[in-house]
mmCIF file of C-alpha atoms and ligand atoms in Angstrom:
data_model
loop_
_atom_site.group_PDB
_atom_site.id
_atom_site.type_symbol
_atom_site.label_atom_id
_atom_site.label_comp_id
_atom_site.label_asym_id
_atom_site.label_seq_id
_atom_site.Cartn_x
_atom_site.Cartn_y
_atom_site.Cartn_z
ATOM 1 C CA MET A 1 -87.771 85.040 -5.389
ATOM 2 C CA THR A 2 -86.557 83.778 -1.978
ATOM 3 C CA ASN A 3 -83.323 83.323 -1.211
ATOM 4 C CA THR A 4 -82.400 79.424 -1.052
ATOM 5 C CA LEU A 5 -78.863 79.905 0.270
ATOM 6 C CA ALA A 6 -78.399 76.680 2.282
ATOM 7 C CA PRO A 7 -76.305 77.241 5.464
ATOM 8 C CA PHE A 8 -72.693 75.990 4.923
ATOM 9 C CA ALA A 9 -72.070 72.787 6.519
ATOM 10 C CA PRO A 10 -68.362 71.399 6.834
ATOM 11 C CA PRO A 11 -67.896 67.869 7.036
ATOM 12 C CA GLN A 12 -66.434 66.447 10.330
ATOM 13 C CA ARG A 13 -62.941 65.733 9.298
ATOM 14 C CA ILE A 14 -59.680 63.668 11.313
ATOM 15 C CA LEU A 15 -57.067 66.675 10.627
ATOM 16 C CA MET A 16 -53.646 64.723 10.447
ATOM 17 C CA GLY A 17 -52.218 67.062 8.063
ATOM 18 C CA PRO A 18 -49.124 69.977 8.757
ATOM 19 C CA GLY A 19 -52.128 72.050 10.488
ATOM 20 C CA PRO A 20 -54.711 72.889 11.531
ATOM 21 C CA SER A 21 -55.258 70.046 13.872
ATOM 22 C CA ASP A 22 -58.621 68.899 15.239
ATOM 23 C CA VAL A 23 -60.310 71.637 17.146
ATOM 24 C CA PRO A 24 -62.192 69.815 20.654
ATOM 25 C CA ALA A 25 -65.572 71.003 20.726
ATOM 26 C CA HIS A 26 -65.291 73.009 23.734
ATOM 27 C CA VAL A 27 -62.669 75.444 22.003
ATOM 28 C CA LEU A 28 -65.180 75.808 19.073
ATOM 29 C CA ALA A 29 -67.839 76.512 21.652
ATOM 30 C CA ALA A 30 -65.810 79.262 23.125
ATOM 31 C CA LEU A 31 -66.124 81.131 19.735
ATOM 32 C CA ALA A 32 -69.702 81.326 19.694
ATOM 33 C CA ALA A 33 -69.675 83.122 23.249
ATOM 34 C CA PRO A 34 -71.088 86.781 23.055
ATOM 35 C CA THR A 35 -68.693 89.188 21.423
ATOM 36 C CA LEU A 36 -67.564 91.988 23.896
ATOM 37 C CA GLY A 37 -66.080 94.941 23.031
ATOM 38 C CA HIS A 38 -62.189 95.083 22.892
ATOM 39 C CA LEU A 39 -61.940 97.407 25.841
ATOM 40 C CA ASP A 40 -64.564 95.605 28.047
ATOM 41 C CA PRO A 41 -62.820 95.082 31.732
ATOM 42 C CA VAL A 42 -64.371 91.485 31.327
ATOM 43 C CA TYR A 43 -62.541 90.968 28.062
ATOM 44 C CA LEU A 44 -59.221 92.960 29.705
ATOM 45 C CA ARG A 45 -59.594 89.927 32.036
ATOM 46 C CA ILE A 46 -59.183 87.097 29.433
ATOM 47 C CA MET A 47 -56.400 89.048 27.840
ATOM 48 C CA ASP A 48 -54.505 88.823 30.913
ATOM 49 C CA GLU A 49 -55.156 85.597 31.286
ATOM 50 C CA THR A 50 -54.323 84.610 27.906
ATOM 51 C CA ARG A 51 -50.965 86.131 28.456
ATOM 52 C CA GLN A 52 -50.038 84.649 31.829
ATOM 53 C CA MET A 53 -50.970 81.153 30.319
ATOM 54 C CA LEU A 54 -48.950 81.967 27.326
ATOM 55 C CA GLN A 55 -45.948 82.411 29.510
ATOM 56 C CA GLN A 56 -46.485 79.054 31.303
ATOM 57 C CA VAL A 57 -46.833 77.344 27.683
ATOM 58 C CA PHE A 58 -43.440 79.132 26.230
ATOM 59 C CA ARG A 59 -41.956 78.458 29.760
ATOM 60 C CA THR A 60 -40.887 82.307 30.438
ATOM 61 C CA GLN A 61 -41.047 85.210 32.603
ATOM 62 C CA ASN A 62 -40.947 87.612 29.862
ATOM 63 C CA GLN A 63 -43.678 90.310 30.130
ATOM 64 C CA LEU A 64 -43.554 90.860 26.784
ATOM 65 C CA THR A 65 -45.745 87.518 25.504
ATOM 66 C CA LEU A 66 -49.300 87.773 23.752
ATOM 67 C CA ALA A 67 -50.716 86.888 20.658
ATOM 68 C CA ILE A 68 -50.665 88.819 17.653
ATOM 69 C CA SER A 69 -53.472 89.053 15.388
ATOM 70 C CA GLY A 70 -53.033 86.868 12.609
ATOM 71 C CA THR A 71 -51.909 83.095 11.558
ATOM 72 C CA GLY A 72 -48.473 81.953 12.259
ATOM 73 C CA SER A 73 -46.784 83.784 9.732
ATOM 74 C CA ALA A 74 -47.808 87.289 11.084
ATOM 75 C CA GLY A 75 -45.967 86.042 14.311
ATOM 76 C CA MET A 76 -42.891 85.631 12.067
ATOM 77 C CA GLU A 77 -43.297 89.030 10.658
ATOM 78 C CA ALA A 78 -43.667 90.458 13.855
ATOM 79 C CA CYS A 79 -40.375 88.979 15.185
ATOM 80 C CA VAL A 80 -38.629 90.278 12.009
ATOM 81 C CA ALA A 81 -40.102 93.697 11.570
ATOM 82 C CA ASN A 82 -39.254 94.569 15.249
ATOM 83 C CA LEU A 83 -35.965 92.805 15.353
ATOM 84 C CA VAL A 84 -34.742 94.115 11.997
ATOM 85 C CA GLU A 85 -33.737 97.824 10.557
ATOM 86 C CA ARG A 86 -32.549 98.469 7.334
ATOM 87 C CA GLY A 87 -29.079 97.131 6.580
ATOM 88 C CA ASP A 88 -28.852 95.175 9.645
ATOM 89 C CA GLU A 89 -27.231 91.663 9.411
ATOM 90 C CA VAL A 90 -29.154 88.920 10.245
ATOM 91 C CA ILE A 91 -28.086 84.836 9.719
ATOM 92 C CA VAL A 92 -31.329 82.520 8.980
ATOM 93 C CA CYS A 93 -30.773 78.846 8.722
ATOM 94 C CA VAL A 94 -32.476 77.431 6.039
ATOM 95 C CA ASN A 95 -33.539 73.462 5.793
ATOM 96 C CA GLY A 96 -36.852 73.690 4.696
ATOM 97 C CA VAL A 97 -39.941 75.988 3.803
ATOM 98 C CA PHE A 98 -40.248 77.937 6.932
ATOM 99 C CA GLY A 99 -36.777 78.911 7.253
ATOM 100 C CA GLY A 100 -36.783 80.143 3.449
ATOM 101 C CA ARG A 101 -39.751 82.092 4.348
ATOM 102 C CA MET A 102 -37.980 83.953 7.073
ATOM 103 C CA LYS A 103 -34.964 84.680 5.146
ATOM 104 C CA ASP A 104 -37.522 86.310 2.357
ATOM 105 C CA VAL A 105 -39.073 88.020 5.405
ATOM 106 C CA ALA A 106 -36.232 89.276 6.817
ATOM 107 C CA GLU A 107 -34.756 90.738 3.029
ATOM 108 C CA ARG A 108 -38.274 92.502 3.010
ATOM 109 C CA TYR A 109 -37.647 94.662 5.984
ATOM 110 C CA GLY A 110 -34.280 95.490 4.323
ATOM 111 C CA ALA A 111 -31.940 92.687 6.436
ATOM 112 C CA GLN A 112 -28.602 91.908 4.745
ATOM 113 C CA VAL A 113 -29.268 88.255 5.112
ATOM 114 C CA HIS A 114 -26.338 85.262 5.230
ATOM 115 C CA THR A 115 -27.770 81.837 5.106
ATOM 116 C CA VAL A 116 -26.773 78.831 6.889
ATOM 117 C CA ASP A 117 -27.814 75.878 4.772
ATOM 118 C CA ALA A 118 -28.401 72.504 5.346
ATOM 119 C CA PRO A 119 -30.309 69.881 3.210
ATOM 120 C CA TRP A 120 -34.093 69.380 3.126
ATOM 121 C CA GLY A 121 -34.885 67.138 6.299
ATOM 122 C CA ALA A 122 -31.548 67.369 7.692
ATOM 123 C CA THR A 123 -30.908 69.535 10.590
ATOM 124 C CA ILE A 124 -28.615 72.510 11.192
ATOM 125 C CA GLU A 125 -25.344 71.702 12.753
ATOM 126 C CA ALA A 126 -23.680 73.851 15.466
ATOM 127 C CA GLU A 127 -20.588 73.684 13.664
ATOM 128 C CA ALA A 128 -22.032 75.605 10.703
ATOM 129 C CA VAL A 129 -23.466 78.134 13.096
ATOM 130 C CA ARG A 130 -20.523 78.919 14.747
ATOM 131 C CA ALA A 131 -18.913 79.330 11.181
ATOM 132 C CA ALA A 132 -21.600 81.429 10.317
ATOM 133 C CA LEU A 133 -21.202 83.657 13.206
ATOM 134 C CA ALA A 134 -17.424 83.830 12.866
ATOM 135 C CA ALA A 135 -17.391 84.904 9.044
ATOM 136 C CA HIS A 136 -20.092 87.945 10.047
ATOM 137 C CA PRO A 137 -19.470 89.057 13.552
ATOM 138 C CA ARG A 138 -21.774 92.127 13.196
ATOM 139 C CA THR A 139 -24.920 89.628 12.859
ATOM 140 C CA LYS A 140 -28.031 91.178 15.427
ATOM 141 C CA VAL A 141 -30.157 88.400 14.906
ATOM 142 C CA LEU A 142 -30.206 84.698 14.220
ATOM 143 C CA GLY A 143 -33.217 82.956 13.153
ATOM 144 C CA ILE A 144 -33.657 79.175 12.977
ATOM 145 C CA VAL A 145 -36.941 76.776 12.837
ATOM 146 C CA HIS A 146 -37.717 74.503 15.877
ATOM 147 C CA ALA A 147 -39.657 72.429 14.344
ATOM 148 C CA GLU A 148 -39.492 72.444 10.288
ATOM 149 C CA THR A 149 -42.889 71.089 9.312
ATOM 150 C CA SER A 150 -41.915 70.888 5.625
ATOM 151 C CA THR A 151 -39.475 68.015 6.205
ATOM 152 C CA GLY A 152 -40.776 66.760 9.813
ATOM 153 C CA ALA A 153 -36.722 67.740 11.343
ATOM 154 C CA HIS A 154 -36.600 68.230 14.977
ATOM 155 C CA GLN A 155 -34.204 71.056 15.376
ATOM 156 C CA PRO A 156 -32.013 70.799 18.635
ATOM 157 C CA LEU A 157 -31.607 74.619 19.854
ATOM 158 C CA GLU A 158 -29.606 74.711 23.060
ATOM 159 C CA GLU A 159 -26.003 74.537 21.804
ATOM 160 C CA ILE A 160 -26.799 77.082 18.772
ATOM 161 C CA SER A 161 -28.098 79.136 21.608
ATOM 162 C CA THR A 162 -25.013 79.471 23.403
ATOM 163 C CA LEU A 163 -22.886 80.014 20.536
ATOM 164 C CA VAL A 164 -25.596 82.949 19.233
ATOM 165 C CA HIS A 165 -25.238 84.648 22.704
ATOM 166 C CA ASP A 166 -21.550 84.117 22.693
ATOM 167 C CA ALA A 167 -21.175 86.205 19.477
ATOM 168 C CA GLY A 168 -23.737 88.917 21.079
ATOM 169 C CA ALA A 169 -26.489 88.252 18.577
ATOM 170 C CA LEU A 170 -30.098 87.366 19.419
ATOM 171 C CA LEU A 171 -32.050 84.417 18.989
ATOM 172 C CA LEU A 172 -35.020 84.091 17.311
ATOM 173 C CA VAL A 173 -36.937 81.268 17.134
ATOM 174 C CA ASP A 174 -39.838 79.538 14.833
ATOM 175 C CA ALA A 175 -41.812 77.163 17.277
ATOM 176 C CA VAL A 176 -45.279 77.014 15.023
ATOM 177 C CA THR A 177 -45.231 73.573 15.172
ATOM 178 C CA SER A 178 -43.460 72.686 18.556
ATOM 179 C CA LEU A 179 -45.501 75.405 21.102
ATOM 180 C CA GLY A 180 -47.756 72.925 23.424
ATOM 181 C CA GLY A 181 -46.569 69.995 21.718
ATOM 182 C CA LEU A 182 -42.744 69.393 21.971
ATOM 183 C CA GLU A 183 -40.122 70.557 24.827
ATOM 184 C CA LEU A 184 -39.618 74.162 24.307
ATOM 185 C CA ARG A 185 -37.986 76.543 27.253
ATOM 186 C CA VAL A 186 -37.874 79.884 26.002
ATOM 187 C CA ASP A 187 -36.114 81.061 29.265
ATOM 188 C CA ASP A 188 -33.729 78.227 29.967
ATOM 189 C CA TRP A 189 -32.508 77.982 26.216
ATOM 190 C CA ARG A 190 -32.152 81.929 26.205
ATOM 191 C CA ILE A 191 -34.735 82.454 23.206
ATOM 192 C CA ASP A 192 -34.904 86.150 22.402
ATOM 193 C CA ALA A 193 -37.862 86.186 20.244
ATOM 194 C CA CYS A 194 -40.253 83.098 19.703
ATOM 195 C CA TYR A 195 -43.499 83.131 17.624
ATOM 196 C CA SER A 196 -45.885 80.576 17.267
ATOM 197 C CA GLY A 197 -49.464 79.759 15.730
ATOM 198 C CA THR A 198 -52.836 78.700 17.159
ATOM 199 C CA GLN A 199 -53.756 75.984 14.903
ATOM 200 C CA LYS A 200 -50.823 73.423 15.409
ATOM 201 C CA CYS A 201 -50.109 71.909 18.855
ATOM 202 C CA LEU A 202 -52.495 73.825 20.706
ATOM 203 C CA SER A 203 -55.447 72.850 18.617
ATOM 204 C CA CYS A 204 -57.082 75.921 18.102
ATOM 205 C CA PRO A 205 -58.632 77.501 15.174
ATOM 206 C CA PRO A 206 -56.432 79.316 12.779
ATOM 207 C CA GLY A 207 -55.968 83.017 13.737
ATOM 208 C CA LEU A 208 -53.638 84.355 16.387
ATOM 209 C CA ALA A 209 -50.174 84.275 16.577
ATOM 210 C CA PRO A 210 -48.329 83.564 20.363
ATOM 211 C CA VAL A 211 -45.034 85.779 20.548
ATOM 212 C CA SER A 212 -42.548 86.193 23.375
ATOM 213 C CA PHE A 213 -39.703 88.700 23.687
ATOM 214 C CA SER A 214 -37.060 88.482 26.118
ATOM 215 C CA ALA A 215 -35.282 91.774 28.117
ATOM 216 C CA ALA A 216 -32.538 92.104 25.713
ATOM 217 C CA ALA A 217 -34.923 91.667 22.255
ATOM 218 C CA LEU A 218 -37.152 94.522 23.911
ATOM 219 C CA ALA A 219 -33.800 96.833 24.408
ATOM 220 C CA ALA A 220 -32.987 95.927 20.931
ATOM 221 C CA MET A 221 -36.412 97.348 19.897
ATOM 222 C CA ASP A 222 -36.076 100.437 22.181
ATOM 223 C CA ALA A 223 -32.573 101.002 20.472
ATOM 224 C CA ARG A 224 -34.207 101.270 16.945
ATOM 225 C CA LYS A 225 -33.097 104.289 15.247
ATOM 226 C CA THR A 226 -36.054 104.161 12.658
ATOM 227 C CA LYS A 227 -39.951 102.757 12.532
ATOM 228 C CA VAL A 228 -40.856 99.486 12.411
ATOM 229 C CA GLY A 229 -41.776 98.910 8.971
ATOM 230 C CA SER A 230 -45.171 97.776 9.421
ATOM 231 C CA TRP A 231 -47.922 99.811 11.600
ATOM 232 C CA TYR A 232 -50.125 96.722 12.014
ATOM 233 C CA LEU A 233 -47.270 94.942 13.803
ATOM 234 C CA ASP A 234 -45.365 97.528 15.900
ATOM 235 C CA MET A 235 -44.961 95.816 18.957
ATOM 236 C CA ALA A 236 -44.620 99.027 20.675
ATOM 237 C CA LEU A 237 -47.866 99.910 19.387
ATOM 238 C CA ILE A 238 -49.213 96.848 20.497
ATOM 239 C CA ARG A 239 -47.524 96.496 23.943
ATOM 240 C CA ASN A 240 -49.786 99.431 25.168
ATOM 241 C CA TYR A 241 -52.698 97.661 24.270
ATOM 242 C CA TRP A 242 -51.992 94.484 25.446
ATOM 243 C CA GLY A 243 -49.809 96.348 28.795
ATOM 244 C CA SER A 244 -51.471 98.267 31.506
ATOM 245 C CA ASP A 245 -52.224 101.509 29.155
ATOM 246 C CA ARG A 246 -54.606 99.915 27.221
ATOM 247 C CA VAL A 247 -54.447 102.241 24.228
ATOM 248 C CA TYR A 248 -56.672 101.178 21.309
ATOM 249 C CA HIS A 249 -54.675 100.309 18.433
ATOM 250 C CA HIS A 250 -56.681 97.480 16.786
ATOM 251 C CA THR A 251 -59.674 95.856 17.354
ATOM 252 C CA ALA A 252 -58.724 92.533 18.743
ATOM 253 C CA PRO A 253 -60.277 89.416 17.324
ATOM 254 C CA VAL A 254 -62.199 89.265 20.362
ATOM 255 C CA ASN A 255 -63.917 85.824 19.991
ATOM 256 C CA MET A 256 -60.641 84.296 18.764
ATOM 257 C CA THR A 257 -58.673 85.332 22.212
ATOM 258 C CA TYR A 258 -61.576 83.230 23.993
ATOM 259 C CA ALA A 259 -60.765 80.378 21.656
ATOM 260 C CA LEU A 260 -57.095 80.648 22.842
ATOM 261 C CA HIS A 261 -57.925 81.088 26.133
ATOM 262 C CA ALA A 262 -59.737 77.648 26.246
ATOM 263 C CA ALA A 263 -56.824 75.975 24.339
ATOM 264 C CA LEU A 264 -54.353 77.074 26.445
ATOM 265 C CA ALA A 265 -56.566 76.195 29.646
ATOM 266 C CA THR A 266 -57.005 72.614 28.344
ATOM 267 C CA VAL A 267 -53.384 72.696 27.690
ATOM 268 C CA ILE A 268 -52.154 73.550 31.062
ATOM 269 C CA THR A 269 -54.981 71.110 32.734
ATOM 270 C CA GLU A 270 -53.467 68.280 30.486
ATOM 271 C CA GLY A 271 -50.055 69.541 31.825
ATOM 272 C CA LEU A 272 -47.019 70.363 29.420
ATOM 273 C CA ASP A 273 -44.764 67.453 30.371
ATOM 274 C CA ALA A 274 -47.929 64.976 30.049
ATOM 275 C CA ARG A 275 -48.989 66.475 26.703
ATOM 276 C CA ILE A 276 -45.099 66.158 25.419
ATOM 277 C CA ALA A 277 -45.358 62.428 26.692
ATOM 278 C CA ARG A 278 -48.508 61.688 24.738
ATOM 279 C CA HIS A 279 -47.211 63.462 21.709
ATOM 280 C CA GLY A 280 -43.927 61.157 21.867
ATOM 281 C CA LEU A 281 -46.422 57.549 22.340
ATOM 282 C CA HIS A 282 -48.621 58.395 19.449
ATOM 283 C CA HIS A 283 -45.315 59.459 17.218
ATOM 284 C CA ARG A 284 -43.494 56.045 17.902
ATOM 285 C CA ALA A 285 -47.062 54.046 17.657
ATOM 286 C CA LEU A 286 -47.412 55.652 14.291
ATOM 287 C CA ARG A 287 -43.949 54.981 13.422
ATOM 288 C CA ALA A 288 -44.405 51.458 14.110
ATOM 289 C CA GLY A 289 -47.004 51.006 11.838
ATOM 290 C CA LEU A 290 -45.694 52.986 8.867
ATOM 291 C CA GLN A 291 -42.451 51.057 9.018
ATOM 292 C CA ALA A 292 -44.866 47.694 8.656
ATOM 293 C CA LEU A 293 -46.298 49.559 5.788
ATOM 294 C CA GLY A 294 -42.802 49.859 4.534
ATOM 295 C CA LEU A 295 -42.747 53.671 4.718
ATOM 296 C CA THR A 296 -39.590 55.354 5.949
ATOM 297 C CA TYR A 297 -38.846 58.558 7.567
ATOM 298 C CA ILE A 298 -37.614 61.724 5.673
ATOM 299 C CA PRO A 299 -35.339 63.398 8.648
ATOM 300 C CA ALA A 300 -33.235 60.970 10.879
ATOM 301 C CA ARG A 301 -34.340 63.134 13.526
ATOM 302 C CA SER A 302 -38.279 63.366 13.539
ATOM 303 C CA LEU A 303 -40.801 65.469 14.938
ATOM 304 C CA THR A 304 -43.192 64.101 17.168
ATOM 305 C CA SER A 305 -45.928 66.323 15.939
ATOM 306 C CA LEU A 306 -45.107 65.792 12.060
ATOM 307 C CA ASN A 307 -44.084 62.701 10.359
ATOM 308 C CA ALA A 308 -42.927 63.078 7.344
ATOM 309 C CA VAL A 309 -42.117 59.732 5.149
ATOM 310 C CA HIS A 310 -40.991 58.930 1.164
ATOM 311 C CA ILE A 311 -43.864 57.654 -0.665
ATOM 312 C CA PRO A 312 -42.773 54.457 -2.396
ATOM 313 C CA ASP A 313 -42.401 54.394 -6.210
ATOM 314 C CA GLY A 314 -45.382 53.786 -7.844
ATOM 315 C CA ILE A 315 -47.613 54.809 -5.283
ATOM 316 C CA PRO A 316 -49.855 57.542 -6.662
ATOM 317 C CA ASP A 317 -50.132 60.472 -4.089
ATOM 318 C CA ALA A 318 -52.709 62.429 -4.934
ATOM 319 C CA ARG A 319 -55.101 59.635 -5.414
ATOM 320 C CA ILE A 320 -54.142 58.124 -1.923
ATOM 321 C CA ARG A 321 -54.550 61.552 -0.279
ATOM 322 C CA THR A 322 -57.845 62.202 -2.476
ATOM 323 C CA ARG A 323 -59.211 58.701 -1.267
ATOM 324 C CA LEU A 324 -58.208 59.126 2.580
ATOM 325 C CA LEU A 325 -60.260 62.452 2.438
ATOM 326 C CA GLU A 326 -63.462 61.492 0.857
ATOM 327 C CA GLU A 327 -63.560 57.726 1.844
ATOM 328 C CA PHE A 328 -62.247 58.196 5.512
ATOM 329 C CA GLY A 329 -62.669 61.725 6.316
ATOM 330 C CA ILE A 330 -58.962 61.774 6.791
ATOM 331 C CA GLU A 331 -56.483 64.623 6.076
ATOM 332 C CA ILE A 332 -52.839 64.084 5.781
ATOM 333 C CA GLY A 333 -50.367 66.507 3.722
ATOM 334 C CA GLY A 334 -48.083 66.081 0.572
ATOM 335 C CA GLY A 335 -44.658 67.256 -0.088
ATOM 336 C CA LEU A 336 -43.517 70.730 -0.359
ATOM 337 C CA GLY A 337 -40.513 72.292 -2.729
ATOM 338 C CA PRO A 338 -38.112 69.315 -3.507
ATOM 339 C CA PHE A 339 -40.877 66.666 -1.625
ATOM 340 C CA LYS A 340 -43.464 67.558 -3.798
ATOM 341 C CA GLY A 341 -45.035 64.516 -4.697
ATOM 342 C CA LYS A 342 -42.507 62.401 -3.105
ATOM 343 C CA ALA A 343 -43.497 62.858 0.556
ATOM 344 C CA TRP A 344 -46.407 62.673 2.757
ATOM 345 C CA ARG A 345 -46.500 64.746 6.151
ATOM 346 C CA ILE A 346 -48.745 63.038 8.789
ATOM 347 C CA GLY A 347 -49.428 65.590 11.611
ATOM 348 C CA LEU A 348 -50.258 64.442 14.970
ATOM 349 C CA MET A 349 -50.701 67.586 16.869
ATOM 350 C CA GLY A 350 -52.593 68.717 19.782
ATOM 351 C CA ALA A 351 -55.724 67.099 19.846
ATOM 352 C CA SER A 352 -55.079 65.088 16.452
ATOM 353 C CA SER A 353 -52.388 63.070 18.673
ATOM 354 C CA SER A 354 -54.391 60.218 19.700
ATOM 355 C CA ARG A 355 -54.736 56.487 19.594
ATOM 356 C CA ARG A 356 -57.891 56.424 17.828
ATOM 357 C CA ASN A 357 -56.215 58.913 15.027
ATOM 358 C CA VAL A 358 -53.160 56.584 14.508
ATOM 359 C CA THR A 359 -55.154 53.374 14.475
ATOM 360 C CA THR A 360 -57.829 54.579 12.141
ATOM 361 C CA LEU A 361 -55.001 56.288 9.374
ATOM 362 C CA LEU A 362 -52.824 53.264 9.579
ATOM 363 C CA ALA A 363 -55.960 50.976 8.883
ATOM 364 C CA ALA A 364 -56.949 53.236 6.094
ATOM 365 C CA LEU A 365 -53.563 53.620 4.703
ATOM 366 C CA GLU A 366 -53.041 49.712 4.766
ATOM 367 C CA THR A 367 -56.344 49.445 2.504
ATOM 368 C CA LEU A 368 -55.351 51.883 0.137
ATOM 369 C CA LEU A 369 -52.104 50.946 -0.413
ATOM 370 C CA GLY A 370 -53.369 47.359 -1.033
ATOM 371 C CA GLU A 371 -55.753 48.595 -3.583
ATOM 372 C CA GLU A 372 -53.288 51.295 -5.485
ATOM 373 C CA GLY A 373 -50.072 49.891 -4.954
ATOM 374 C CA GLY A 374 -50.329 46.202 -5.054
ATOM 375 C CA ALA A 375 -49.095 46.154 -1.465
ATOM 376 C CA SER A 376 -50.136 43.239 0.982
ATOM 377 C CA THR A 377 -53.251 44.355 2.902
ATOM 378 C CA ASN A 378 -51.767 42.547 5.979
ATOM 379 C CA SER A 379 -49.162 44.296 6.376
ATOM 380 C CA GLY A 380 -49.329 44.194 10.444
ATOM 381 C CA ALA A 381 -49.707 47.809 10.728
ATOM 382 C CA VAL A 382 -52.049 48.079 13.394
ATOM 383 C CA ALA A 383 -50.580 45.224 15.397
ATOM 384 C CA ALA A 384 -47.453 47.274 15.283
ATOM 385 C CA ALA A 385 -48.914 50.253 16.717
ATOM 386 C CA THR A 386 -51.093 48.360 19.303
ATOM 387 C CA LYS A 387 -47.792 46.495 20.709
ATOM 388 C CA VAL A 388 -46.183 49.820 21.038
ATOM 389 C CA TYR A 389 -49.365 50.948 23.177
ATOM 390 C CA SER A 390 -49.271 47.744 25.078
ATOM 391 C CA ALA A 391 -45.441 48.139 26.068
HETATM 392 C C1 PLP B 1 -47.499 76.772 9.628
HETATM 393 C C2 PLP B 1 -46.154 77.266 10.225
HETATM 394 C C3 PLP B 1 -45.935 78.657 9.635
HETATM 395 C C4 PLP B 1 -46.988 79.631 9.399
HETATM 396 O O1 PLP B 1 -48.322 79.497 10.247
HETATM 397 P P1 PLP B 1 -49.428 80.123 9.275
HETATM 398 O O2 PLP B 1 -50.271 79.833 10.475
HETATM 399 O O3 PLP B 1 -49.527 78.998 8.171
HETATM 400 O O4 PLP B 1 -49.092 81.600 9.037
HETATM 401 C C5 PLP B 1 -44.389 78.985 10.190
HETATM 402 N N1 PLP B 1 -43.563 78.183 10.371
HETATM 403 C C6 PLP B 1 -43.619 76.557 10.562
HETATM 404 C C7 PLP B 1 -42.876 75.791 10.962
HETATM 405 C C8 PLP B 1 -45.529 76.521 10.645
HETATM 406 O O5 PLP B 1 -45.150 74.958 10.523
#
């Protein structure tokens, strides 16, 4: 018998969920370049260029800036594992899924975790951080999510950074859904440890986690009394490979580095400021269209890269998302936690942040809301977006 396994041919989707985002063809093509040895001088040059471009995109001079092998969560775990020793006091701000995940990870590495909680969809108030730091003066690290993808809330960081440093603690920031799409200034905002992922605003496939550590974070790692609890994510070992020593640690995902290199070059060619402005424009157009459809935003202070809206009563969540996917090829995200079945999360990240996508989604949603919910199919959603584009 012959083997008749057909080659896998995934459909071409429009990715407007909470990540991954649309990947440009030239970034995908980079994955298909010949695999090099992970110590090949040509590959080492690509690593160096990737590091330099990551410094530009993080807006940092931090020497220890590189891509961890693994997705965004590996970046989170690398930051926590290296900064935290058993018994250390850590404050984690929790107003959604990813703050909750950071707390879980910190507990797994033995931290004594205190939380600053805010309702899902709200941002963390500086006053609450001030009170927590005062109540726990031995705090070593404060962790916070810049772009909470589960609720769409955009967290301001500058005032909180000042409070954290005045208290002598380190600031750890989750920038998974902000790097390459939202204003993020690692040096100016004095972020000590920052992690991200490739598949959100960088528009690269999932698989690497850009991270950056300040001199103070490095000093805290050097002052550790115990080994890092994860061998794979031990920055002291990873540094020896990415740095000038080039000591083998693990086999780098070589072709993923090519893709990240291509994606970062795309970000830098567009220009960070232009890219941030583009995310702003398409967010405003989408917002105008969604409002015409009668959909309201969950967070008072919304991200531009992720738009979380309430699903109106009587509208069948899963059915609309299934039909969007099957009939229009568009993926959007459902709600998580308390928003399960109650929210849609619409990503406008990286290459997905485009007029084509905004207009296509609004037209499709208008059609489906009409068919499934009895709403008007003539809400003017596309016209409302068009007005933003013409302004
Ligand atoms: C997606 C995401 C993560 C996790 O990244 P993975 O690549 O899924 O591991 C962490 N934090 C935030 C804010 C995210 O949006």
